[in-house]
Every structure is written in C-alpha cells, then in structure tokens.
Amino acid sequence: MDTNISVNPIRFVKTLLISYAVTVVLLFLFALILYKMKLSGAQASMGVTVIYLISCGLGGFITGKQMRTRRLLWGLLSGALYFTILFMLSMLSGGGLSADLKNMFTVLGTCLAGSAAGAIIS
C-alpha cells in the first residue's frame, strides 16, 4: 500500500466544486418541491440540512477514495472547507454574524459528520 501520497490542493478544489455542484442541483430541485408542496419552514430547514449532509458525504467519499490513507482526517478537512466556504459566502451575502449560532454549529456538525461518513465508507 502506498503511504506516501502527496497532498494536491487541486484535488480539494475539484472535490469542493463537485460538492457545491451537487448542492446547487439538489437545492434547485428542493426549491421546486417546496413550491409545489408548500412545505413548512421546519420541513424546508430539514431538507436543506439533508442536502448539506448528502453533498458533504459525497465530497468526503471522493476525498477518501483519492487519498486512501487517513481517510477520516481528509474527509473532515473536506467538510471543514465546505463549511468555511459556505460560511464566507453567507457573510458576503449579508448574513453577518447575527445569524443563529445554534444553526451555524448545526450546519458545521452536519458538514463534518457527512464528510467523515463519506470518507469512512470510501
């Protein structure tokens, strides 16, 4: 087994792009479902959380397949990067830090859990 795997930042960028592409597609489909079924705010929030879980899980899975060693660590890093970019985009769009901290930590936990699970499964 090859234990000397070089860390290529391009791999993370590609993985993050795939994760965000999946997020965009799933959010678009979910928006259509919300529009057609007139779901509640709680159902919408749960749906977005599930979408983050799926997207980060896929990112962790791809990262785990690419890295082959220390998959959990690399998966967690993938989820942390996903959350960091998501957080920065939220800040830039005017969300600010006044957002609900509980929700922010829930999203962070979801991103880390999903990416870790994906990496372990890989």
Short mmCIF file of N, CA and C in Angstrom, two decimals:
data_model
loop_
_atom_site.label_atom_id
_atom_site.label_comp_id
_atom_site.label_asym_id
_atom_site.label_seq_id
_atom_site.Cartn_x
_atom_site.Cartn_y
_atom_site.Cartn_z
N MET A 1 0.84 -1.18 0.00
CA MET A 1 0.00 0.00 0.00
C MET A 1 0.89 1.24 0.00
N ASP A 2 0.53 2.21 -0.81
CA ASP A 2 1.29 3.44 -0.93
C ASP A 2 0.90 4.38 0.20
N THR A 3 1.84 4.62 1.12
CA THR A 3 1.55 5.50 2.25
C THR A 3 2.11 6.90 2.03
N ASN A 4 2.82 7.11 0.95
CA ASN A 4 3.40 8.41 0.67
C ASN A 4 2.59 9.12 -0.41
N ILE A 5 1.39 9.53 -0.07
CA ILE A 5 0.51 10.20 -1.01
C ILE A 5 0.69 11.70 -0.86
N SER A 6 1.02 12.35 -1.95
CA SER A 6 1.22 13.79 -1.89
C SER A 6 -0.14 14.49 -1.85
N VAL A 7 -0.18 15.56 -1.10
CA VAL A 7 -1.41 16.33 -0.97
C VAL A 7 -1.44 17.33 -2.12
N ASN A 8 -2.43 17.18 -2.97
CA ASN A 8 -2.58 18.04 -4.13
C ASN A 8 -3.79 18.94 -3.89
N PRO A 9 -3.55 20.25 -3.74
CA PRO A 9 -4.69 21.15 -3.46
C PRO A 9 -5.73 21.15 -4.58
N ILE A 10 -5.31 20.82 -5.79
CA ILE A 10 -6.26 20.76 -6.91
C ILE A 10 -7.31 19.70 -6.65
N ARG A 11 -6.94 18.61 -5.97
CA ARG A 11 -7.91 17.56 -5.62
C ARG A 11 -9.02 18.12 -4.75
N PHE A 12 -8.63 18.92 -3.76
CA PHE A 12 -9.63 19.51 -2.87
C PHE A 12 -10.52 20.49 -3.61
N VAL A 13 -9.95 21.26 -4.49
CA VAL A 13 -10.74 22.21 -5.26
C VAL A 13 -11.76 21.47 -6.12
N LYS A 14 -11.32 20.42 -6.80
CA LYS A 14 -12.23 19.63 -7.63
C LYS A 14 -13.33 18.99 -6.80
N THR A 15 -12.94 18.45 -5.66
CA THR A 15 -13.93 17.82 -4.78
C THR A 15 -14.93 18.84 -4.27
N LEU A 16 -14.46 20.01 -3.88
CA LEU A 16 -15.37 21.06 -3.41
C LEU A 16 -16.29 21.52 -4.53
N LEU A 17 -15.76 21.64 -5.73
CA LEU A 17 -16.61 22.04 -6.87
C LEU A 17 -17.69 21.00 -7.12
N ILE A 18 -17.34 19.73 -7.03
CA ILE A 18 -18.34 18.67 -7.21
C ILE A 18 -19.39 18.75 -6.10
N SER A 19 -18.93 18.93 -4.86
CA SER A 19 -19.86 19.04 -3.73
C SER A 19 -20.81 20.21 -3.90
N TYR A 20 -20.28 21.35 -4.31
CA TYR A 20 -21.13 22.53 -4.49
C TYR A 20 -22.05 22.39 -5.70
N ALA A 21 -21.59 21.70 -6.74
CA ALA A 21 -22.46 21.46 -7.90
C ALA A 21 -23.64 20.59 -7.48
N VAL A 22 -23.36 19.55 -6.69
CA VAL A 22 -24.43 18.69 -6.18
C VAL A 22 -25.37 19.51 -5.29
N THR A 23 -24.82 20.37 -4.46
CA THR A 23 -25.63 21.22 -3.60
C THR A 23 -26.57 22.10 -4.42
N VAL A 24 -26.04 22.73 -5.45
CA VAL A 24 -26.85 23.62 -6.28
C VAL A 24 -27.99 22.86 -6.95
N VAL A 25 -27.68 21.69 -7.52
CA VAL A 25 -28.71 20.89 -8.20
C VAL A 25 -29.77 20.45 -7.20
N LEU A 26 -29.34 19.94 -6.05
CA LEU A 26 -30.31 19.46 -5.05
C LEU A 26 -31.14 20.61 -4.48
N LEU A 27 -30.51 21.77 -4.25
CA LEU A 27 -31.27 22.91 -3.75
C LEU A 27 -32.29 23.40 -4.78
N PHE A 28 -31.93 23.36 -6.04
CA PHE A 28 -32.88 23.75 -7.08
C PHE A 28 -34.07 22.79 -7.11
N LEU A 29 -33.78 21.48 -7.07
CA LEU A 29 -34.87 20.50 -7.06
C LEU A 29 -35.73 20.64 -5.80
N PHE A 30 -35.07 20.90 -4.68
CA PHE A 30 -35.81 21.07 -3.43
C PHE A 30 -36.67 22.32 -3.46
N ALA A 31 -36.18 23.38 -4.09
CA ALA A 31 -36.98 24.60 -4.22
C ALA A 31 -38.24 24.33 -5.02
N LEU A 32 -38.13 23.51 -6.06
CA LEU A 32 -39.31 23.13 -6.84
C LEU A 32 -40.30 22.34 -5.98
N ILE A 33 -39.77 21.43 -5.18
CA ILE A 33 -40.62 20.64 -4.29
C ILE A 33 -41.31 21.55 -3.27
N LEU A 34 -40.54 22.50 -2.71
CA LEU A 34 -41.12 23.44 -1.75
C LEU A 34 -42.24 24.24 -2.38
N TYR A 35 -42.02 24.68 -3.60
CA TYR A 35 -43.01 25.49 -4.31
C TYR A 35 -44.29 24.68 -4.58
N LYS A 36 -44.11 23.46 -5.05
CA LYS A 36 -45.27 22.63 -5.42
C LYS A 36 -46.03 22.12 -4.20
N MET A 37 -45.32 21.74 -3.14
CA MET A 37 -45.96 21.10 -2.00
C MET A 37 -46.24 22.06 -0.84
N LYS A 38 -45.74 23.29 -0.94
CA LYS A 38 -45.95 24.29 0.10
C LYS A 38 -45.58 23.76 1.49
N LEU A 39 -44.33 23.30 1.60
CA LEU A 39 -43.84 22.75 2.86
C LEU A 39 -43.60 23.85 3.89
N SER A 40 -43.58 23.46 5.16
CA SER A 40 -43.37 24.42 6.25
C SER A 40 -41.90 24.82 6.34
N GLY A 41 -41.65 25.84 7.15
CA GLY A 41 -40.29 26.30 7.37
C GLY A 41 -39.41 25.24 8.00
N ALA A 42 -39.97 24.48 8.95
CA ALA A 42 -39.21 23.41 9.60
C ALA A 42 -38.84 22.32 8.59
N GLN A 43 -39.78 21.99 7.70
CA GLN A 43 -39.50 20.98 6.67
C GLN A 43 -38.45 21.50 5.69
N ALA A 44 -38.52 22.77 5.37
CA ALA A 44 -37.53 23.37 4.47
C ALA A 44 -36.14 23.34 5.11
N SER A 45 -36.06 23.68 6.38
CA SER A 45 -34.79 23.66 7.09
C SER A 45 -34.21 22.25 7.15
N MET A 46 -35.06 21.27 7.41
CA MET A 46 -34.60 19.89 7.46
C MET A 46 -34.10 19.44 6.08
N GLY A 47 -34.81 19.84 5.05
CA GLY A 47 -34.41 19.48 3.69
C GLY A 47 -33.05 20.05 3.33
N VAL A 48 -32.80 21.30 3.69
CA VAL A 48 -31.51 21.92 3.41
C VAL A 48 -30.40 21.22 4.19
N THR A 49 -30.68 20.84 5.42
CA THR A 49 -29.70 20.10 6.22
C THR A 49 -29.36 18.77 5.57
N VAL A 50 -30.37 18.07 5.08
CA VAL A 50 -30.15 16.79 4.40
C VAL A 50 -29.32 17.01 3.13
N ILE A 51 -29.57 18.09 2.43
CA ILE A 51 -28.81 18.39 1.21
C ILE A 51 -27.34 18.64 1.57
N TYR A 52 -27.07 19.37 2.64
CA TYR A 52 -25.69 19.56 3.08
C TYR A 52 -25.05 18.23 3.45
N LEU A 53 -25.79 17.38 4.11
CA LEU A 53 -25.29 16.07 4.51
C LEU A 53 -24.92 15.23 3.29
N ILE A 54 -25.78 15.21 2.29
CA ILE A 54 -25.52 14.45 1.07
C ILE A 54 -24.31 15.02 0.33
N SER A 55 -24.28 16.33 0.16
CA SER A 55 -23.18 16.97 -0.58
C SER A 55 -21.84 16.75 0.10
N CYS A 56 -21.81 16.94 1.41
CA CYS A 56 -20.55 16.74 2.14
C CYS A 56 -20.18 15.26 2.18
N GLY A 57 -21.18 14.39 2.28
CA GLY A 57 -20.90 12.96 2.24
C GLY A 57 -20.25 12.56 0.94
N LEU A 58 -20.75 13.09 -0.16
CA LEU A 58 -20.15 12.81 -1.46
C LEU A 58 -18.73 13.37 -1.52
N GLY A 59 -18.53 14.59 -1.03
CA GLY A 59 -17.19 15.18 -1.01
C GLY A 59 -16.22 14.36 -0.17
N GLY A 60 -16.67 13.91 0.99
CA GLY A 60 -15.83 13.06 1.84
C GLY A 60 -15.53 11.73 1.19
N PHE A 61 -16.51 11.17 0.50
CA PHE A 61 -16.32 9.90 -0.20
C PHE A 61 -15.25 10.04 -1.29
N ILE A 62 -15.37 11.09 -2.09
CA ILE A 62 -14.40 11.31 -3.17
C ILE A 62 -13.01 11.57 -2.59
N THR A 63 -12.95 12.37 -1.54
CA THR A 63 -11.66 12.65 -0.91
C THR A 63 -11.05 11.37 -0.35
N GLY A 64 -11.85 10.55 0.31
CA GLY A 64 -11.37 9.29 0.86
C GLY A 64 -10.85 8.36 -0.21
N LYS A 65 -11.53 8.31 -1.34
CA LYS A 65 -11.08 7.47 -2.47
C LYS A 65 -9.75 7.98 -3.03
N GLN A 66 -9.62 9.29 -3.12
CA GLN A 66 -8.39 9.86 -3.68
C GLN A 66 -7.21 9.69 -2.75
N MET A 67 -7.41 9.89 -1.46
CA MET A 67 -6.29 9.91 -0.52
C MET A 67 -5.89 8.51 -0.04
N ARG A 68 -6.84 7.63 0.13
CA ARG A 68 -6.63 6.23 0.50
C ARG A 68 -6.07 6.00 1.91
N THR A 69 -5.32 6.93 2.48
CA THR A 69 -4.85 6.79 3.86
C THR A 69 -5.37 7.97 4.66
N ARG A 70 -5.58 7.76 5.93
CA ARG A 70 -6.11 8.80 6.82
C ARG A 70 -7.39 9.40 6.25
N ARG A 71 -8.24 8.53 5.75
CA ARG A 71 -9.46 8.98 5.08
C ARG A 71 -10.34 9.83 5.98
N LEU A 72 -10.47 9.45 7.24
CA LEU A 72 -11.30 10.22 8.16
C LEU A 72 -10.78 11.66 8.30
N LEU A 73 -9.48 11.80 8.48
CA LEU A 73 -8.89 13.12 8.60
C LEU A 73 -9.14 13.95 7.34
N TRP A 74 -8.91 13.36 6.18
CA TRP A 74 -9.11 14.08 4.92
C TRP A 74 -10.59 14.38 4.70
N GLY A 75 -11.45 13.48 5.09
CA GLY A 75 -12.89 13.72 4.98
C GLY A 75 -13.33 14.87 5.86
N LEU A 76 -12.82 14.90 7.09
CA LEU A 76 -13.13 16.02 7.99
C LEU A 76 -12.62 17.34 7.43
N LEU A 77 -11.44 17.31 6.83
CA LEU A 77 -10.90 18.52 6.23
C LEU A 77 -11.79 18.97 5.06
N SER A 78 -12.26 18.03 4.29
CA SER A 78 -13.15 18.35 3.17
C SER A 78 -14.43 19.02 3.68
N GLY A 79 -15.02 18.46 4.74
CA GLY A 79 -16.23 19.04 5.32
C GLY A 79 -15.98 20.41 5.93
N ALA A 80 -14.82 20.58 6.56
CA ALA A 80 -14.47 21.87 7.16
C ALA A 80 -14.30 22.93 6.07
N LEU A 81 -13.67 22.56 4.96
CA LEU A 81 -13.51 23.51 3.85
C LEU A 81 -14.86 23.86 3.24
N TYR A 82 -15.72 22.86 3.08
CA TYR A 82 -17.06 23.10 2.55
C TYR A 82 -17.79 24.11 3.43
N PHE A 83 -17.77 23.87 4.75
CA PHE A 83 -18.45 24.78 5.69
C PHE A 83 -17.83 26.17 5.66
N THR A 84 -16.50 26.24 5.62
CA THR A 84 -15.81 27.54 5.63
C THR A 84 -16.24 28.38 4.43
N ILE A 85 -16.27 27.77 3.27
CA ILE A 85 -16.68 28.50 2.06
C ILE A 85 -18.16 28.89 2.17
N LEU A 86 -18.98 27.97 2.65
CA LEU A 86 -20.40 28.26 2.84
C LEU A 86 -20.59 29.42 3.80
N PHE A 87 -19.85 29.41 4.89
CA PHE A 87 -19.92 30.48 5.89
C PHE A 87 -19.48 31.82 5.30
N MET A 88 -18.36 31.80 4.56
CA MET A 88 -17.87 33.05 3.95
C MET A 88 -18.87 33.59 2.93
N LEU A 89 -19.47 32.72 2.14
CA LEU A 89 -20.47 33.17 1.18
C LEU A 89 -21.68 33.77 1.90
N SER A 90 -22.06 33.17 3.01
CA SER A 90 -23.16 33.69 3.81
C SER A 90 -22.82 35.07 4.36
N MET A 91 -21.60 35.24 4.82
CA MET A 91 -21.17 36.54 5.35
C MET A 91 -21.17 37.60 4.24
N LEU A 92 -20.68 37.22 3.07
CA LEU A 92 -20.61 38.16 1.95
C LEU A 92 -21.99 38.54 1.43
N SER A 93 -22.94 37.63 1.56
CA SER A 93 -24.29 37.91 1.06
C SER A 93 -25.11 38.74 2.05
N GLY A 94 -24.51 39.09 3.17
CA GLY A 94 -25.20 39.96 4.12
C GLY A 94 -25.74 39.23 5.32
N GLY A 95 -25.44 37.94 5.47
CA GLY A 95 -25.92 37.18 6.61
C GLY A 95 -25.34 37.68 7.92
N GLY A 96 -24.07 38.03 7.90
CA GLY A 96 -23.41 38.55 9.10
C GLY A 96 -23.34 37.52 10.20
N LEU A 97 -22.75 37.91 11.32
CA LEU A 97 -22.63 37.01 12.46
C LEU A 97 -23.85 37.03 13.35
N SER A 98 -24.83 37.84 13.00
CA SER A 98 -26.02 37.91 13.84
C SER A 98 -26.93 36.69 13.63
N ALA A 99 -26.55 35.83 12.70
CA ALA A 99 -27.34 34.63 12.45
C ALA A 99 -27.33 33.74 13.70
N ASP A 100 -28.28 32.87 13.77
CA ASP A 100 -28.43 31.97 14.90
C ASP A 100 -27.20 31.07 15.03
N LEU A 101 -26.49 31.19 16.17
CA LEU A 101 -25.28 30.39 16.39
C LEU A 101 -25.58 28.91 16.45
N LYS A 102 -26.72 28.56 17.01
CA LYS A 102 -27.09 27.14 17.08
C LYS A 102 -27.20 26.57 15.67
N ASN A 103 -27.81 27.31 14.78
CA ASN A 103 -27.95 26.86 13.39
C ASN A 103 -26.57 26.73 12.73
N MET A 104 -25.68 27.69 13.01
CA MET A 104 -24.35 27.65 12.42
C MET A 104 -23.60 26.40 12.88
N PHE A 105 -23.68 26.09 14.16
CA PHE A 105 -22.99 24.90 14.66
C PHE A 105 -23.66 23.61 14.16
N THR A 106 -24.96 23.67 13.94
CA THR A 106 -25.65 22.51 13.37
C THR A 106 -25.15 22.25 11.95
N VAL A 107 -25.01 23.30 11.18
CA VAL A 107 -24.52 23.15 9.80
C VAL A 107 -23.07 22.66 9.82
N LEU A 108 -22.24 23.21 10.71
CA LEU A 108 -20.86 22.74 10.83
C LEU A 108 -20.82 21.26 11.18
N GLY A 109 -21.60 20.86 12.16
CA GLY A 109 -21.65 19.45 12.54
C GLY A 109 -22.14 18.56 11.42
N THR A 110 -23.13 19.04 10.68
CA THR A 110 -23.66 18.28 9.55
C THR A 110 -22.59 18.10 8.48
N CYS A 111 -21.88 19.18 8.17
CA CYS A 111 -20.82 19.11 7.16
C CYS A 111 -19.71 18.15 7.58
N LEU A 112 -19.29 18.25 8.84
CA LEU A 112 -18.22 17.37 9.34
C LEU A 112 -18.68 15.92 9.40
N ALA A 113 -19.89 15.69 9.89
CA ALA A 113 -20.41 14.32 10.01
C ALA A 113 -20.59 13.68 8.64
N GLY A 114 -21.17 14.43 7.72
CA GLY A 114 -21.39 13.89 6.37
C GLY A 114 -20.10 13.57 5.67
N SER A 115 -19.14 14.47 5.73
CA SER A 115 -17.87 14.23 5.05
C SER A 115 -17.07 13.11 5.72
N ALA A 116 -17.14 13.03 7.03
CA ALA A 116 -16.44 11.94 7.75
C ALA A 116 -17.08 10.59 7.38
N ALA A 117 -18.39 10.54 7.36
CA ALA A 117 -19.06 9.28 6.99
C ALA A 117 -18.73 8.89 5.56
N GLY A 118 -18.74 9.85 4.66
CA GLY A 118 -18.40 9.56 3.26
C GLY A 118 -16.98 9.05 3.13
N ALA A 119 -16.06 9.65 3.86
CA ALA A 119 -14.65 9.23 3.80
C ALA A 119 -14.48 7.83 4.36
N ILE A 120 -15.17 7.52 5.45
CA ILE A 120 -15.06 6.20 6.06
C ILE A 120 -15.62 5.13 5.13
N ILE A 121 -16.73 5.43 4.47
CA ILE A 121 -17.36 4.47 3.55
C ILE A 121 -16.48 4.20 2.32
N SER A 122 -15.71 5.22 1.92
CA SER A 122 -14.91 5.09 0.68
C SER A 122 -13.94 3.98 0.70
#
